[in-house]
mmCIF file of C-alpha atoms in Angstrom:
data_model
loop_
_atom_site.group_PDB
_atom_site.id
_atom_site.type_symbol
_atom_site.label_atom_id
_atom_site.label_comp_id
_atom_site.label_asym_id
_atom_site.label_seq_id
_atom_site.Cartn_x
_atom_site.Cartn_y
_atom_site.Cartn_z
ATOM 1 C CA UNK W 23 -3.580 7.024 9.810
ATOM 2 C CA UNK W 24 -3.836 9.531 12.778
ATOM 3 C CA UNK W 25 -6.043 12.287 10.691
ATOM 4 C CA UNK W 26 -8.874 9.574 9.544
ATOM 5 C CA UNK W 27 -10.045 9.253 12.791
ATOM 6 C CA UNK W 28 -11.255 12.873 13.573
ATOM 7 C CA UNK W 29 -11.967 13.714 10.440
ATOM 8 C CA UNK W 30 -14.767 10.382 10.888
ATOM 9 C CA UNK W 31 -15.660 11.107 14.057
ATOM 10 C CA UNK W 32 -16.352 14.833 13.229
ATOM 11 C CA UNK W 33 -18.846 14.124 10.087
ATOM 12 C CA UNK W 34 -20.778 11.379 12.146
ATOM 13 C CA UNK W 35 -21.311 14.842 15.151
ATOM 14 C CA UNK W 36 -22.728 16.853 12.089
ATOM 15 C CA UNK W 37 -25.167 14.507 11.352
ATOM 16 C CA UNK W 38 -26.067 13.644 14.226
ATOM 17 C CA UNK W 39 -26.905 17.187 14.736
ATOM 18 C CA UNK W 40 -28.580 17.199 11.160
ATOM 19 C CA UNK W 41 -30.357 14.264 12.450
ATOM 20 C CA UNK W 42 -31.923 16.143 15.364
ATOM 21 C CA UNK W 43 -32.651 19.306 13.700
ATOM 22 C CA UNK W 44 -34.906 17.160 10.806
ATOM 23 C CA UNK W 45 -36.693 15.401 13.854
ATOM 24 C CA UNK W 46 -37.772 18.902 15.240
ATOM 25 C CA UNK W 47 -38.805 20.107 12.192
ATOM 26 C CA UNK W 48 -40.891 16.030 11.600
ATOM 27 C CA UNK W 49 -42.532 17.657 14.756
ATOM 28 C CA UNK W 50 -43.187 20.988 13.701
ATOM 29 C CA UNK W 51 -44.652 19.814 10.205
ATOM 30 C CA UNK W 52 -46.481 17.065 11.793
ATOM 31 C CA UNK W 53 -48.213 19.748 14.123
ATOM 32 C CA UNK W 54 -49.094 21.393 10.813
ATOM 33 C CA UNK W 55 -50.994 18.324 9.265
ATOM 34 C CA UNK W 56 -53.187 18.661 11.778
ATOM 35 C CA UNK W 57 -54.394 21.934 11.129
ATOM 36 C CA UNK W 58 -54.102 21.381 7.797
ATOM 37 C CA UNK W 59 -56.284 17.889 9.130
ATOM 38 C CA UNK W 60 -58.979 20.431 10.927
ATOM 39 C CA UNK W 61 -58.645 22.755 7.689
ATOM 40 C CA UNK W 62 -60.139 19.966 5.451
ATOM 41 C CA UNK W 63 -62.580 18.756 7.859
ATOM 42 C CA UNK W 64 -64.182 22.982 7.915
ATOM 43 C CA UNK W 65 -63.824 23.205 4.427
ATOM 44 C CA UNK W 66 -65.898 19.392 4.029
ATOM 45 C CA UNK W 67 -68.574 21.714 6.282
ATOM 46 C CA UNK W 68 -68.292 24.332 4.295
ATOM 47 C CA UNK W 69 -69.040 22.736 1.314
ATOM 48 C CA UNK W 70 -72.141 21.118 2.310
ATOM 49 C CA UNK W 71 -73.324 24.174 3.634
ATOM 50 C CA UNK W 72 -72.586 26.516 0.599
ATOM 51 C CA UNK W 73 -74.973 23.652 -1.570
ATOM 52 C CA UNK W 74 -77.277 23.707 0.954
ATOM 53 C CA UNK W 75 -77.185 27.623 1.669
ATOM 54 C CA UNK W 76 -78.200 30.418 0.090
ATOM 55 C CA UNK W 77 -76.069 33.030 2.012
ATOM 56 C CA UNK W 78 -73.552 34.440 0.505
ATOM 57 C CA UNK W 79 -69.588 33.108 1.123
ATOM 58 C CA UNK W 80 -67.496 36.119 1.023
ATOM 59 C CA UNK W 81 -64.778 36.016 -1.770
ATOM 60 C CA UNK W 82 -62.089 37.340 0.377
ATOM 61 C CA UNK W 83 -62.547 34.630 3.331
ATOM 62 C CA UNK W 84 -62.569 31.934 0.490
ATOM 63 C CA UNK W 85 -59.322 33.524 -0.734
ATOM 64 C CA UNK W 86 -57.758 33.663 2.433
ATOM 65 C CA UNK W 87 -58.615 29.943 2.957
ATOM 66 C CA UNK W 88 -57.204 28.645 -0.297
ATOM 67 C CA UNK W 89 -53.170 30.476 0.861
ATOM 68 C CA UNK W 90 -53.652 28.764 3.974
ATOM 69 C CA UNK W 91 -54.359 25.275 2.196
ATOM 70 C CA UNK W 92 -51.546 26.142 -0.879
ATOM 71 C CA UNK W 93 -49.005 26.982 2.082
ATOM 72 C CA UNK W 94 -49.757 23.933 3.982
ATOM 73 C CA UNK W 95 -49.515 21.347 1.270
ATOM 74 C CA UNK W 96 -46.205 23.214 -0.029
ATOM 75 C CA UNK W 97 -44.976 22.176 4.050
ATOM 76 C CA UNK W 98 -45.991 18.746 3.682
ATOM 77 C CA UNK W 99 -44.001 18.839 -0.025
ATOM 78 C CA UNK W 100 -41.131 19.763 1.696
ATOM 79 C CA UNK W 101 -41.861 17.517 5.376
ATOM 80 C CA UNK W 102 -41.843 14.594 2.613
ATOM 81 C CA UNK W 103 -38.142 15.678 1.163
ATOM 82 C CA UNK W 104 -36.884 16.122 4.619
ATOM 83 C CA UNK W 105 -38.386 12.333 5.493
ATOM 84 C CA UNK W 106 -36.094 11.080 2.450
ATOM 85 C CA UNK W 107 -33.074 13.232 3.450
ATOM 86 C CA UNK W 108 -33.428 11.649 6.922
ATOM 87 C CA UNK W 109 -33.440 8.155 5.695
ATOM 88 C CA UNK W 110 -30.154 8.871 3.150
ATOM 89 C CA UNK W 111 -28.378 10.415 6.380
ATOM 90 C CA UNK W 112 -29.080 7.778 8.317
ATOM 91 C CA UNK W 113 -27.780 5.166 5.506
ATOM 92 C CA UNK W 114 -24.729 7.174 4.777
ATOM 93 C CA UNK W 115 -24.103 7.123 8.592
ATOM 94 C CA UNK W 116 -24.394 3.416 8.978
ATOM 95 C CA UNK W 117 -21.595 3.427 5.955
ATOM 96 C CA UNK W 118 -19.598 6.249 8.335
ATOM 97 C CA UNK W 119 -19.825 3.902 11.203
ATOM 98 C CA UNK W 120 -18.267 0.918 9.803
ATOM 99 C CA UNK W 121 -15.545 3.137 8.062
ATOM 100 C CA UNK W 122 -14.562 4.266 11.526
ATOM 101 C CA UNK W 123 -14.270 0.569 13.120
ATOM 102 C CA UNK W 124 -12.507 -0.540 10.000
ATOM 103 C CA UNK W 125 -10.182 2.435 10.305
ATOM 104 C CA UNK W 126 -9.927 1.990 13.851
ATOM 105 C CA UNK W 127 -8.879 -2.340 13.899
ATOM 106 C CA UNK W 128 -6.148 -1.179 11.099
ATOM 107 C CA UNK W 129 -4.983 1.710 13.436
ATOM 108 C CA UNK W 130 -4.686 -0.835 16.312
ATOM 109 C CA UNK W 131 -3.025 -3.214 14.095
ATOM 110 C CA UNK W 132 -0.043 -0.736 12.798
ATOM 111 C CA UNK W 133 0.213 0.316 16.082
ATOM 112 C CA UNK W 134 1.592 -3.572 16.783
ATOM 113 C CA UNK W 135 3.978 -3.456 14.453
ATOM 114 C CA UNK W 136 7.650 -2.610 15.413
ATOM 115 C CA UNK W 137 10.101 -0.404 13.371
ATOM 116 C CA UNK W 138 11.641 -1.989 10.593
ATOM 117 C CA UNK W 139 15.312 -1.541 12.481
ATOM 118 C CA UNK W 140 13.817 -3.987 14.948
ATOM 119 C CA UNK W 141 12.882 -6.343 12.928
ATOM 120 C CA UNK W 142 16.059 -6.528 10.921
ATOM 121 C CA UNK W 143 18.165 -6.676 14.425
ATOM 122 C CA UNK W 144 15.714 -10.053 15.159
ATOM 123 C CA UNK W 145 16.474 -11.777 12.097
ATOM 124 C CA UNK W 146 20.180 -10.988 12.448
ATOM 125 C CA UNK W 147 20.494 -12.177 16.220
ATOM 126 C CA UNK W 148 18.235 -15.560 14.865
ATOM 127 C CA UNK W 149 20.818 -16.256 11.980
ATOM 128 C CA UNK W 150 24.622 -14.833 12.562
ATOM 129 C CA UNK W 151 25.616 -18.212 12.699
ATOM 130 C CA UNK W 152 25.059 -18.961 8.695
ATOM 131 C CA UNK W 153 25.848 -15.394 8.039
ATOM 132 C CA UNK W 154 28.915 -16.034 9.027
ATOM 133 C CA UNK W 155 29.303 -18.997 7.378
ATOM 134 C CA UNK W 156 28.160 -17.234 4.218
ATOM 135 C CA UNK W 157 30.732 -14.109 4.975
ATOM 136 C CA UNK W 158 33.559 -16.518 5.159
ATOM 137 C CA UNK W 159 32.817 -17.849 1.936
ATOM 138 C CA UNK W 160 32.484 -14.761 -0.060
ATOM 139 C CA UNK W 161 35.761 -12.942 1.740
ATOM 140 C CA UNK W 162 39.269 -13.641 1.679
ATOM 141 C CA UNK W 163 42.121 -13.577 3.012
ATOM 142 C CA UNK W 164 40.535 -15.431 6.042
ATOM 143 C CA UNK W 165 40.877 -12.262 8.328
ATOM 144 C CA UNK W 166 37.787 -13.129 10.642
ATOM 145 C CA UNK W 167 37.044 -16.687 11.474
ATOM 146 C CA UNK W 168 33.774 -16.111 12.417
ATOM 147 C CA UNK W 169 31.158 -12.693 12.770
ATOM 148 C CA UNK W 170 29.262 -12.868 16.461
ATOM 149 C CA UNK W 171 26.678 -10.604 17.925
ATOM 150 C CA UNK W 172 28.138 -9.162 21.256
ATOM 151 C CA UNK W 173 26.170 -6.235 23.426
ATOM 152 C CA UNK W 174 23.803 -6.136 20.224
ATOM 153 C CA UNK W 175 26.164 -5.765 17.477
ATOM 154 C CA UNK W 176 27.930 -7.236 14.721
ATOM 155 C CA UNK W 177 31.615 -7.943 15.632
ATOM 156 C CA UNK W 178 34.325 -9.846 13.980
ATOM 157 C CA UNK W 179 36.267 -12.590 15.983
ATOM 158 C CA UNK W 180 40.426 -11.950 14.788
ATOM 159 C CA UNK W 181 43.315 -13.972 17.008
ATOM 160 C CA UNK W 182 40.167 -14.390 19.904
ATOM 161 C CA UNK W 183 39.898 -10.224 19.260
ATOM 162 C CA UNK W 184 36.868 -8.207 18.756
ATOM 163 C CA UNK W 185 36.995 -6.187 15.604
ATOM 164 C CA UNK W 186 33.966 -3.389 15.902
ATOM 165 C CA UNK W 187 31.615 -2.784 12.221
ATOM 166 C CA UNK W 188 33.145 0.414 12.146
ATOM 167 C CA UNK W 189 36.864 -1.168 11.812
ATOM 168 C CA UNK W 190 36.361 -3.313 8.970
ATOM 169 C CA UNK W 191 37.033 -2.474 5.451
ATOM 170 C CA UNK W 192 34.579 -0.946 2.990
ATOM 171 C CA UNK W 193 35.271 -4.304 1.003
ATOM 172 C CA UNK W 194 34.375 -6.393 4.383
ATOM 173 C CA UNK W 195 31.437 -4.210 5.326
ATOM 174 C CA UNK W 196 29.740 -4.890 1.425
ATOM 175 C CA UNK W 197 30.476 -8.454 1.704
ATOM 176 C CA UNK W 198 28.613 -8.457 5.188
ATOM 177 C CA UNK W 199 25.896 -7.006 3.611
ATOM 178 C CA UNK W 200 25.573 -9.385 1.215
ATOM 179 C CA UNK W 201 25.712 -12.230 3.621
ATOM 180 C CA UNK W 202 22.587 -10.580 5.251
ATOM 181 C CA UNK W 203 21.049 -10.372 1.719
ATOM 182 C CA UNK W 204 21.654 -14.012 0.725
ATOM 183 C CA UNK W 205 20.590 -15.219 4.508
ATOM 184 C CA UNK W 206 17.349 -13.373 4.230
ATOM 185 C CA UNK W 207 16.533 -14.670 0.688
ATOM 186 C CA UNK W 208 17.469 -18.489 1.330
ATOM 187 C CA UNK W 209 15.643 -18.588 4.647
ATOM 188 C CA UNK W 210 12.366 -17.240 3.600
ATOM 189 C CA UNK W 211 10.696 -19.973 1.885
ATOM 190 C CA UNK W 212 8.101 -17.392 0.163
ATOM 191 C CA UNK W 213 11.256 -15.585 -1.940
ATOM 192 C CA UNK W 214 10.760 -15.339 -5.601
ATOM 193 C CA UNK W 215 13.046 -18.018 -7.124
ATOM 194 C CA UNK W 216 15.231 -15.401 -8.784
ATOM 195 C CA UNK W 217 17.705 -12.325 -7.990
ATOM 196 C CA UNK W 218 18.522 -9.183 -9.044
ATOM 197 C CA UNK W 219 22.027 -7.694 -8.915
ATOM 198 C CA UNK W 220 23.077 -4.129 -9.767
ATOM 199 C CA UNK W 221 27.212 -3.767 -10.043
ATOM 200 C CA UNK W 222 27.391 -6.647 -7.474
ATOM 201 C CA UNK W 223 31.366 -6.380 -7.702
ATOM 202 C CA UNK W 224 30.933 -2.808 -6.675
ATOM 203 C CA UNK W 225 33.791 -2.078 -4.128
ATOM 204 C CA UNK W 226 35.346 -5.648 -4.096
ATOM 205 C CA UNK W 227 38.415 -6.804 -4.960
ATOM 206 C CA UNK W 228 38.904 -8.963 -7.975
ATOM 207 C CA UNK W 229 39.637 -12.069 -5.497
ATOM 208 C CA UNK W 230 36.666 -11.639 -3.833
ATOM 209 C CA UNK W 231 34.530 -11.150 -6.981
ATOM 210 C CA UNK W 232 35.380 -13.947 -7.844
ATOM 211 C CA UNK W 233 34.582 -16.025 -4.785
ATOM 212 C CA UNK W 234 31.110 -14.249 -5.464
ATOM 213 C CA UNK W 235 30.315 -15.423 -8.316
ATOM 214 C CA UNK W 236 31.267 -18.779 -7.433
ATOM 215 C CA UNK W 237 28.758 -18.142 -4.312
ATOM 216 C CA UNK W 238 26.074 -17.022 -7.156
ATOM 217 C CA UNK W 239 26.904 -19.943 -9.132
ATOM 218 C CA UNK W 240 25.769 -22.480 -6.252
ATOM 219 C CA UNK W 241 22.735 -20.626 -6.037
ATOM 220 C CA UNK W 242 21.776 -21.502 -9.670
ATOM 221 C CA UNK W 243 23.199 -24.983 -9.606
ATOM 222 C CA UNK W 244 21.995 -25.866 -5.463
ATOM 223 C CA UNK W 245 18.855 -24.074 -5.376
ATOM 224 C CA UNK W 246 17.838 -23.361 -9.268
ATOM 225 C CA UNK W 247 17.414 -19.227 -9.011
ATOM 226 C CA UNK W 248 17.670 -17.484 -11.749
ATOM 227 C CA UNK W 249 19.694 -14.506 -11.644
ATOM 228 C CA UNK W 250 19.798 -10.842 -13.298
ATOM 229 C CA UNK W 251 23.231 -9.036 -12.780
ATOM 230 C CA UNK W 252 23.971 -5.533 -14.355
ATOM 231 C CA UNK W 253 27.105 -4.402 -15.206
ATOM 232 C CA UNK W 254 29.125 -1.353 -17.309
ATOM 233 C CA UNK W 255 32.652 -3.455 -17.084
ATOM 234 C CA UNK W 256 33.360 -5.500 -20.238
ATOM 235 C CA UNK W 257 35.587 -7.423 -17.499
ATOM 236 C CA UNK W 258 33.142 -8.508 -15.099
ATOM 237 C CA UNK W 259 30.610 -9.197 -18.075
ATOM 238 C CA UNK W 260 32.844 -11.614 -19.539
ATOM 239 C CA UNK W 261 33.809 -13.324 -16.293
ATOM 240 C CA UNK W 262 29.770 -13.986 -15.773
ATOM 241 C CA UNK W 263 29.728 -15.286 -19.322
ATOM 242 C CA UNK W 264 32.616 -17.467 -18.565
ATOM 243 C CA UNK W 265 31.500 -18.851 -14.803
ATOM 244 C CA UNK W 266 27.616 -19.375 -16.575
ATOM 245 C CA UNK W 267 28.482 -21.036 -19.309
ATOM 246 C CA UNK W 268 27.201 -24.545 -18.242
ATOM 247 C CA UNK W 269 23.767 -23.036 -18.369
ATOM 248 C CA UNK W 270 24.352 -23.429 -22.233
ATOM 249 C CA UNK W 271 21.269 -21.703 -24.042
ATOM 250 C CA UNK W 272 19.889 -20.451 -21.000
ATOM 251 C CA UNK W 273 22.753 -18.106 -20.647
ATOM 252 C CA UNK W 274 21.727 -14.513 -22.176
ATOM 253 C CA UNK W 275 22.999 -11.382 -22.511
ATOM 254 C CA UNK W 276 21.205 -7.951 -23.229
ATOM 255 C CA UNK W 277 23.318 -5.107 -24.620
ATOM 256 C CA UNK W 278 22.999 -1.301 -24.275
ATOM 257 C CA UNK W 279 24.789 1.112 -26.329
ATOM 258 C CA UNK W 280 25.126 4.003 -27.589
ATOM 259 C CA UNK W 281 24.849 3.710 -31.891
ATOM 260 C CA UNK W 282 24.438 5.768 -35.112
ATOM 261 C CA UNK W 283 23.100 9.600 -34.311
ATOM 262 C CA UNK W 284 23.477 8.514 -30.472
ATOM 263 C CA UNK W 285 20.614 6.110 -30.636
ATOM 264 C CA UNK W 286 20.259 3.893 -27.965
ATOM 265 C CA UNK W 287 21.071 0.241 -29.336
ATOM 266 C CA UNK W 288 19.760 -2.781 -28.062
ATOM 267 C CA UNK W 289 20.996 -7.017 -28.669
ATOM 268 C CA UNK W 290 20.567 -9.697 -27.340
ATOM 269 C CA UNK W 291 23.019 -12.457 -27.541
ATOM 270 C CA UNK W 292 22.954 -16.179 -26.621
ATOM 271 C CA UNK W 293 25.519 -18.131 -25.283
ATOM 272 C CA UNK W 294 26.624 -21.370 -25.023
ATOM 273 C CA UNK W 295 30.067 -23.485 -23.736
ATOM 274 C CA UNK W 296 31.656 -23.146 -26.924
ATOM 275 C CA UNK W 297 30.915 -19.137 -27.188
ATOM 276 C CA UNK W 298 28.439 -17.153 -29.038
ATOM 277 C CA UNK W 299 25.543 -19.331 -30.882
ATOM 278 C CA UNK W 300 23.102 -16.525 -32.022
ATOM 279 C CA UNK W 301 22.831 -12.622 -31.694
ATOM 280 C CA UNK W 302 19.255 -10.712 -32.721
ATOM 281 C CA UNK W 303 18.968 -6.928 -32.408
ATOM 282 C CA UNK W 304 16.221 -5.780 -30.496
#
């Protein structure tokens, strides 16, 4: 948001200085309607004294007089237009102005907010306790028995040993991730009531897979989300199908695959505890 600012501030200066040119030139015209004023008043003279005179008005003077009057009421044309221009400045300035505080309360607002880093590392530090809890639930053999934050980072307790991020497994640092995940959803009572999973077994071993979806499971049954998990292994598919099964008809599964003339084929099948209860191409 740092560019708004002087761009603002710059196009309220120019017309400002518009402003103060069209005031000089109010004067200028003004001092012009009153010759124009005194112009009149002769030429109201005049005219009385050509009906009451029988000298002769010269043709040239008279023609002289009448530029002087055309020029002078063409000023005032464009006096009035210059009035109307002031007014729509001043407007769009007023508009200008409240752009720039508006621009200028969100400015000092961002600048309030920390960097997203920081605000993960709070959240962490305020809930490594159940993220713990959650890691030892989703990863076995029992390596750890329990994750603590020491000199601001995420260790693993082993035989009273601390075992650095950087030491664990790519299997243990996935499952710590996911602890964070689940922590952050369940504790923030504004979550949608659902979640969605893309090759959640990624990088685990089948024992801990399926200690996930047992994990997953509770999350349906305990706190009623509904979940959406992707997945290219036949394997893993029909493990889901098997640990969701107690959802009965709610249990779906959408197909992808490649068909006829490598057309993209779509179904959609329905499940229930006894196996497959309807299938409908889509």
């Amino acid at each position: 948001m740092a560019f708004i600012r002087p761009k603002t501030e710059h196009k309220i200066l120019e017309l400002e200085s518009q402003k103060k040119k069209n005031e000089e030139y109010k004067l200028k015209l003004l001092s012009e309607k009153e010759k124009i004023k005194e112009i009149v008043d002769f030429w109201e003279k005049m005219s009385r004294w050509i009906v009451d005179s029988n000298d002769h008005l010269s043709g040239e003077k008279l023609e002289s007089q009448c530029k002087k009057i055309r020029k002078a009421i063409t000023e005032l044309n464009l006096f009035q237009d210059y009035i109307e221009k002031c007014a729509s400045l001043e407007e769009r300035k007023k508009e200008v102005s409240k752009q720039l505080l508006a621009y200028k309360k969100m400015q000092a607002k961002l600048a309030e907010l920390k960097p997203p880093q920081e605000y993960a590392k709070t959240f962490i530090n305020n809930n490594i306790s159940q993220i713990s809890k959650i890691f030892m639930c989703l990863h076995t053999p029992q390596e750890f028995s329990e994750l603590k934050i020491i000199d601001s980072k995420i260790v693993g307790i082993r035989n009273g040993e601390k075992v650095p991020l950087v030491n664990m497994s790519t299997s243990q640092r996935r499952t710590l991730v996911l602890s964070i995940f689940f922590q952050l959803h369940l504790s923030n009572p504004s979550a949608p009531p659902f979640l969605l999973f893309d090759e959640p077994t990624a990088h685990i071993d089948p024992l801990n897979s399926l200690l996930l979806m047992d994990f997953l499971r509770e999350l349906v049954i305990t706190y009623n989300r509904q979940l959406f998990v992707t997945t290219n292994d036949r394997n893993i598919a029909n493990l889901f199908r098997r640990k969701f099964s107690f959802l009965d008809e709610r249990l779906q599964e959408i197909s992808f695959y490649r068909g006829k003339k490598d057309l993209c084929e779509v179904k959609r099948r329905i499940f229930n505890q006894q196996g497959l209860i309807s299938e409908t191409e889509l």
